[in-house]
Tab-separated table of C-alpha atoms in Angstrom:
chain	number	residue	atom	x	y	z
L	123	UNK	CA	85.051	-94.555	37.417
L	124	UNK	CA	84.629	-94.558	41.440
L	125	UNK	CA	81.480	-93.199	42.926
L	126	UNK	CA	81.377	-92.809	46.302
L	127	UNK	CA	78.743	-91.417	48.444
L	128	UNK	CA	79.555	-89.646	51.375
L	129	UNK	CA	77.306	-88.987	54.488
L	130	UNK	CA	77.308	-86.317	56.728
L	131	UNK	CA	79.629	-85.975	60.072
L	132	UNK	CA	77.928	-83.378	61.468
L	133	UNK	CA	74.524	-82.285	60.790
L	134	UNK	CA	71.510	-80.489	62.549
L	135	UNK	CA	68.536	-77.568	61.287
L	136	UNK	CA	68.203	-74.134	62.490
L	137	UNK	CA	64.684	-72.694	63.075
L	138	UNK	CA	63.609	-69.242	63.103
L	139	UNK	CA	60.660	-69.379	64.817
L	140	UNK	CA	62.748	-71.380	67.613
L	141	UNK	CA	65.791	-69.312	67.675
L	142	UNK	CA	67.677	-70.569	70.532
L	143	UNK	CA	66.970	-74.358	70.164
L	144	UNK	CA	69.225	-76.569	68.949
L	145	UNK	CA	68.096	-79.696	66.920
L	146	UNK	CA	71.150	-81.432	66.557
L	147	UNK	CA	70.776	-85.425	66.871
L	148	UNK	CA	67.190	-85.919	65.003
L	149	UNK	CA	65.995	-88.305	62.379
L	150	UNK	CA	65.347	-85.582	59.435
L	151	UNK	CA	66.654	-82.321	58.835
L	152	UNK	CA	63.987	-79.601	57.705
L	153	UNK	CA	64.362	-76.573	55.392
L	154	UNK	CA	62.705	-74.076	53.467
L	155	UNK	CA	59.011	-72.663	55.823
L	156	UNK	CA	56.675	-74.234	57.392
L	157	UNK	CA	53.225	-72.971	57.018
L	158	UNK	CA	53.892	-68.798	58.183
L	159	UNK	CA	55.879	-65.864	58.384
L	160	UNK	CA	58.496	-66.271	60.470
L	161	UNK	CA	59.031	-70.010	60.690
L	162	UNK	CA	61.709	-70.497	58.448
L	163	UNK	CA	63.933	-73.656	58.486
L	164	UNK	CA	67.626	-74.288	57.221
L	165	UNK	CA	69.773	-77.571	57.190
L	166	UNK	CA	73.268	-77.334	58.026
L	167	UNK	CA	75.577	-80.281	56.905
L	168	UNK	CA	79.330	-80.533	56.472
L	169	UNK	CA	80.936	-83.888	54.927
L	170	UNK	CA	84.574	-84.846	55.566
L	171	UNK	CA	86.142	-85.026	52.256
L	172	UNK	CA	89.039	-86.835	53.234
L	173	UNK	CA	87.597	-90.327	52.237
L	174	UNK	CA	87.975	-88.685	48.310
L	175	UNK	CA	91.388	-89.901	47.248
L	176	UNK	CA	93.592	-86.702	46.469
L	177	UNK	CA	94.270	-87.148	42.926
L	178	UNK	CA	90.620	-87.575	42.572
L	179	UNK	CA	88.681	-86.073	39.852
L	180	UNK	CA	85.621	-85.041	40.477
L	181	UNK	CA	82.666	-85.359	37.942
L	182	UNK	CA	79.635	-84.957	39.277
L	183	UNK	CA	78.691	-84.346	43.024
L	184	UNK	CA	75.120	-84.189	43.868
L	185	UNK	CA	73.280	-83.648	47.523
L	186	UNK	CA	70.321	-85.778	47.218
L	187	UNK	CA	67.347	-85.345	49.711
L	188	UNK	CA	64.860	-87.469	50.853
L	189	UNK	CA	61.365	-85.777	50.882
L	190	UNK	CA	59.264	-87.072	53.602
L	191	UNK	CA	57.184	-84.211	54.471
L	192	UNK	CA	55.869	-81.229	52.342
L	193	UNK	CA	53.124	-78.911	52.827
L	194	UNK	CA	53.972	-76.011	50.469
L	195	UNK	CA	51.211	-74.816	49.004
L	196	UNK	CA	53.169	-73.569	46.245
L	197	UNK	CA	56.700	-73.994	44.197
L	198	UNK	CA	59.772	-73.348	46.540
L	199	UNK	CA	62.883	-72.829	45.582
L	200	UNK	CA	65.610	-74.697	47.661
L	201	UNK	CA	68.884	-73.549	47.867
L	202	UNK	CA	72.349	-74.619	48.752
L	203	UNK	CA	74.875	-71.848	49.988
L	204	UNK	CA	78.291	-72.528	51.122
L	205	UNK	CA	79.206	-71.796	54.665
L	206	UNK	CA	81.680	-69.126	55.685
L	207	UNK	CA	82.734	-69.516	59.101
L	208	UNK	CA	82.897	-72.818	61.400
L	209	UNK	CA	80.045	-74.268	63.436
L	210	UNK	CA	79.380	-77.257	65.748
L	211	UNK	CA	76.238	-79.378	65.199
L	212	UNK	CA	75.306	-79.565	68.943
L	213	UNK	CA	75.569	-76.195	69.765
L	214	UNK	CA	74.627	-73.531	66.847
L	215	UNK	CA	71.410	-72.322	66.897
L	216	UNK	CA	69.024	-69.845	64.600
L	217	UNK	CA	70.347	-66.721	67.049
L	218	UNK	CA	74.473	-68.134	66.595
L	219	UNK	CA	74.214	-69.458	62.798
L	220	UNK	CA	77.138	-69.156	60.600
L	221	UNK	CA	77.673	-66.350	58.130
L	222	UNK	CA	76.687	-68.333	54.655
L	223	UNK	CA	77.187	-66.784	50.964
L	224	UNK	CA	74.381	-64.632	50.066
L	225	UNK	CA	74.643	-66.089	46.144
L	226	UNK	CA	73.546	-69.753	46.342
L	227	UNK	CA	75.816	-72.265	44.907
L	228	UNK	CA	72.923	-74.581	43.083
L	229	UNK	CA	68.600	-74.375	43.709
L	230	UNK	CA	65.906	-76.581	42.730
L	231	UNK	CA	62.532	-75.975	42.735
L	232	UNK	CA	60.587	-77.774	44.603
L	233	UNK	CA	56.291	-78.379	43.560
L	234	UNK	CA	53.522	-78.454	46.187
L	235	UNK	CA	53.193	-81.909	47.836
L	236	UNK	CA	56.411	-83.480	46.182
L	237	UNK	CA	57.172	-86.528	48.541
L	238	UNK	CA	60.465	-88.163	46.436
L	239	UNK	CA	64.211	-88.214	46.290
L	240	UNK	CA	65.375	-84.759	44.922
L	241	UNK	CA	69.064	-83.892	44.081
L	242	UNK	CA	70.886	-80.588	44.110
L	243	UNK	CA	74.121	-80.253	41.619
L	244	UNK	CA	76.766	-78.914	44.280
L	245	UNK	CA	79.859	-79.978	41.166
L	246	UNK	CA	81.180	-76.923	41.792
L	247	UNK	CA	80.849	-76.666	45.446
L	248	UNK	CA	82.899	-79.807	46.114
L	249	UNK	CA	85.477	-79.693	43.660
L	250	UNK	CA	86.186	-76.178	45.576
L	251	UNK	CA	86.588	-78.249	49.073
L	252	UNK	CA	88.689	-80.564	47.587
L	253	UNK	CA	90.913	-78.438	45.671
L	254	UNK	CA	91.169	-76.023	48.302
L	255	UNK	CA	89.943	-73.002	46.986
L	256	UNK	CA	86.999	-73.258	48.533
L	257	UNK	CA	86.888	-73.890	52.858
L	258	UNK	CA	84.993	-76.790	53.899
């Protein structure tokens, strides 16, 4: 069985509390809210599936974060939600972010001052993509 790990070709995070800044081109990506009301974070990362053989069957396919930084105070839940319309890393912004599905696709909760590798199980996500009944 091949595994193969794909990274992102276009990444950036969206930031409520800075809603017409654009953080493409930085070393982390940040999600979920900072300390208040109003300062929410999302990640926004779209892989190019091409590199996955056609005839490929997919088994597992897992987004795996690196925690650097949490100050929660509590249990979060994180969420991944597919996309559904097109955006560009250097220019989207809070105010211009893409319309995403309101029902998330996979969560994991996160606990207060977790600092490790966490995955989310997006199987069903990416077999969509590749299959085509799904838009990447």
């Amino acid at each position: 069985m091949a595994v193969f790990t794909l990274l992102p070709y276009q990444n950036t995070y969206i930031a409520e509390w800075y809603s017409t800044t654009n953080f493409t081109n930085r070393k982390a990506l940040f999600l979920s809210r900072y300390l208040r009301n109003g300062d929410i974070y999302r990640s926004l990362i779209q892989f190019d599936l091409q590199q996955i053989p056609p005839l490929s069957t997919i088994e597992t396919a897992e987004l795996e974060l690196t925690m650097y930084r949490n100050e929660v105070t509590k249990s979060t839940t994180v969420t991944a939600h597919r996309l559904l319309s097109n955006w560009t890393g250097n220019q989207v912004v809070w105010n211009t972010q893409p319309n995403y599905s309101a029902e998330p696709d996979s969560e994991i909760l996160i606990s207060p001052k977790t600092l490790s590798t966490q995955r989310i199980n997006i199987t069903s996500l990416v077999k969509g993509w590749h299959n085509g009944s799904i838009p990447n």
